[in-house]
Each structure stands twice: as C-alpha cells, then as structure tokens.
Amino acid sequence: MLTSTLLAATFATTPLQWSPVVGIIMILSNIAAIAFGKSTIKYQSVGPELPSPNLFGGLGLPALLATTAFGHVIGTGIILGLHNLGRL
C-alpha cells in the first residue's frame, strides 16, 4: 500500500527538463562553492595537484572535488526549489 502511494506521488509530478538556465544555475553554484571553499579550507593544496592549479585558485584535487560536490548539492537545491515554485 505504501509503495503504490509513493509511486502515485512520484509520477504525478512533471519532470524537470534541462535548459540553459538550469546549466547556468549549476555553473554559478559551483563557482560560488569553489570561492567559498577557497576562503574556508585550511589545507587547500594537499593531495595531488591539478594540471592548471591557478585556474581553480590553487586548490588540490581533493579540495576541488569537495567544493564541486558541495556546489552540485547547492545547485540541485536551487533548481528543484525554483521548479517547485513554478519559476523554472
């Protein structure tokens, strides 16, 4: 019974289509997360270095992966929130 209720609630929503606005929101969220990580991570360049370190502000690979993962979480929240509000 619970499964059928969850399936009914899941399939009743309209799917979110990709658009350039969605891409721009995700890119801006990742840039903001990298800037936030650059100012707050204590050991930024620990671990393997990236091929072009000044492109990402001198962050090492672990710090870059952490900040972009955080940026995707933020971007997903913004995109889903705007979609639920009907703005996207």
Short mmCIF file of C-alpha atoms in Angstrom, two decimals:
data_model
loop_
_atom_site.label_atom_id
_atom_site.label_comp_id
_atom_site.label_asym_id
_atom_site.label_seq_id
_atom_site.Cartn_x
_atom_site.Cartn_y
_atom_site.Cartn_z
CA MET A 1 0.00 0.00 0.00
CA LEU A 2 2.78 2.42 0.88
CA THR A 3 4.61 1.60 -2.35
CA SER A 4 1.60 2.42 -4.51
CA THR A 5 1.13 5.71 -2.64
CA LEU A 6 4.78 6.66 -3.19
CA LEU A 7 4.60 5.73 -6.88
CA ALA A 8 1.45 7.76 -7.33
CA ALA A 9 3.08 10.78 -5.69
CA THR A 10 6.26 10.36 -7.71
CA PHE A 11 4.69 10.04 -11.13
CA ALA A 12 2.15 12.81 -10.56
CA THR A 13 4.86 15.47 -10.78
CA THR A 14 6.02 16.89 -14.07
CA PRO A 15 9.61 16.06 -14.96
CA LEU A 16 12.19 18.81 -14.91
CA GLN A 17 13.58 19.44 -18.37
CA TRP A 18 17.15 20.62 -18.87
CA SER A 19 17.53 24.13 -20.21
CA PRO A 20 20.37 26.64 -20.45
CA VAL A 21 19.01 28.34 -17.32
CA VAL A 22 19.46 25.08 -15.38
CA GLY A 23 23.04 24.83 -16.65
CA ILE A 24 23.81 28.43 -15.73
CA ILE A 25 22.42 27.92 -12.22
CA MET A 26 24.61 24.83 -11.75
CA ILE A 27 27.72 26.61 -13.07
CA LEU A 28 27.16 29.62 -10.81
CA SER A 29 26.54 27.34 -7.82
CA ASN A 30 29.84 25.56 -8.45
CA ILE A 31 31.72 28.85 -8.84
CA ALA A 32 30.24 30.08 -5.55
CA ALA A 33 31.15 26.81 -3.83
CA ILE A 34 34.74 26.97 -5.13
CA ALA A 35 35.03 30.57 -3.89
CA PHE A 36 33.60 29.55 -0.50
CA GLY A 37 35.97 26.59 -0.30
CA LYS A 38 38.94 28.75 -1.30
CA SER A 39 38.26 31.04 1.65
CA THR A 40 37.46 28.36 4.24
CA ILE A 41 39.54 25.20 3.54
CA LYS A 42 42.63 25.21 5.75
CA TYR A 43 44.86 22.89 3.67
CA GLN A 44 43.82 23.64 0.12
CA SER A 45 46.69 22.17 -1.85
CA VAL A 46 47.09 18.86 0.00
CA GLY A 47 46.97 15.82 -2.26
CA PRO A 48 47.51 15.54 -5.99
CA GLU A 49 47.72 18.82 -7.85
CA LEU A 50 45.60 19.73 -10.85
CA PRO A 51 47.20 20.30 -14.27
CA SER A 52 46.42 24.04 -14.12
CA PRO A 53 46.36 24.99 -10.43
CA ASN A 54 45.74 28.73 -10.92
CA LEU A 55 42.59 28.00 -12.93
CA PHE A 56 40.93 26.68 -9.75
CA GLY A 57 42.57 29.06 -7.30
CA GLY A 58 45.40 26.74 -6.27
CA LEU A 59 43.11 24.01 -4.94
CA GLY A 60 44.32 20.42 -4.94
CA LEU A 61 42.24 17.56 -6.33
CA PRO A 62 40.55 16.61 -3.01
CA ALA A 63 39.57 20.22 -2.30
CA LEU A 64 38.25 20.69 -5.84
CA LEU A 65 36.17 17.51 -5.66
CA ALA A 66 34.79 18.56 -2.28
CA THR A 67 33.85 22.06 -3.40
CA THR A 68 32.25 20.94 -6.67
CA ALA A 69 30.27 18.25 -4.85
CA PHE A 70 29.07 20.96 -2.48
CA GLY A 71 28.27 23.16 -5.48
CA HIS A 72 26.17 20.40 -7.03
CA VAL A 73 24.22 19.99 -3.78
CA ILE A 74 23.56 23.74 -3.66
CA GLY A 75 22.68 23.86 -7.37
CA THR A 76 20.33 20.91 -7.12
CA GLY A 77 18.54 22.54 -4.20
CA ILE A 78 18.16 25.82 -6.06
CA ILE A 79 16.95 24.14 -9.26
CA LEU A 80 14.44 21.90 -7.50
CA GLY A 81 13.25 24.75 -5.31
CA LEU A 82 12.67 27.01 -8.30
CA HIS A 83 10.95 24.19 -10.15
CA ASN A 84 8.60 23.53 -7.23
CA LEU A 85 7.80 27.24 -7.06
CA GLY A 86 6.97 27.18 -10.75
CA ARG A 87 9.72 29.64 -11.66
CA LEU A 88 11.68 27.18 -13.75
#
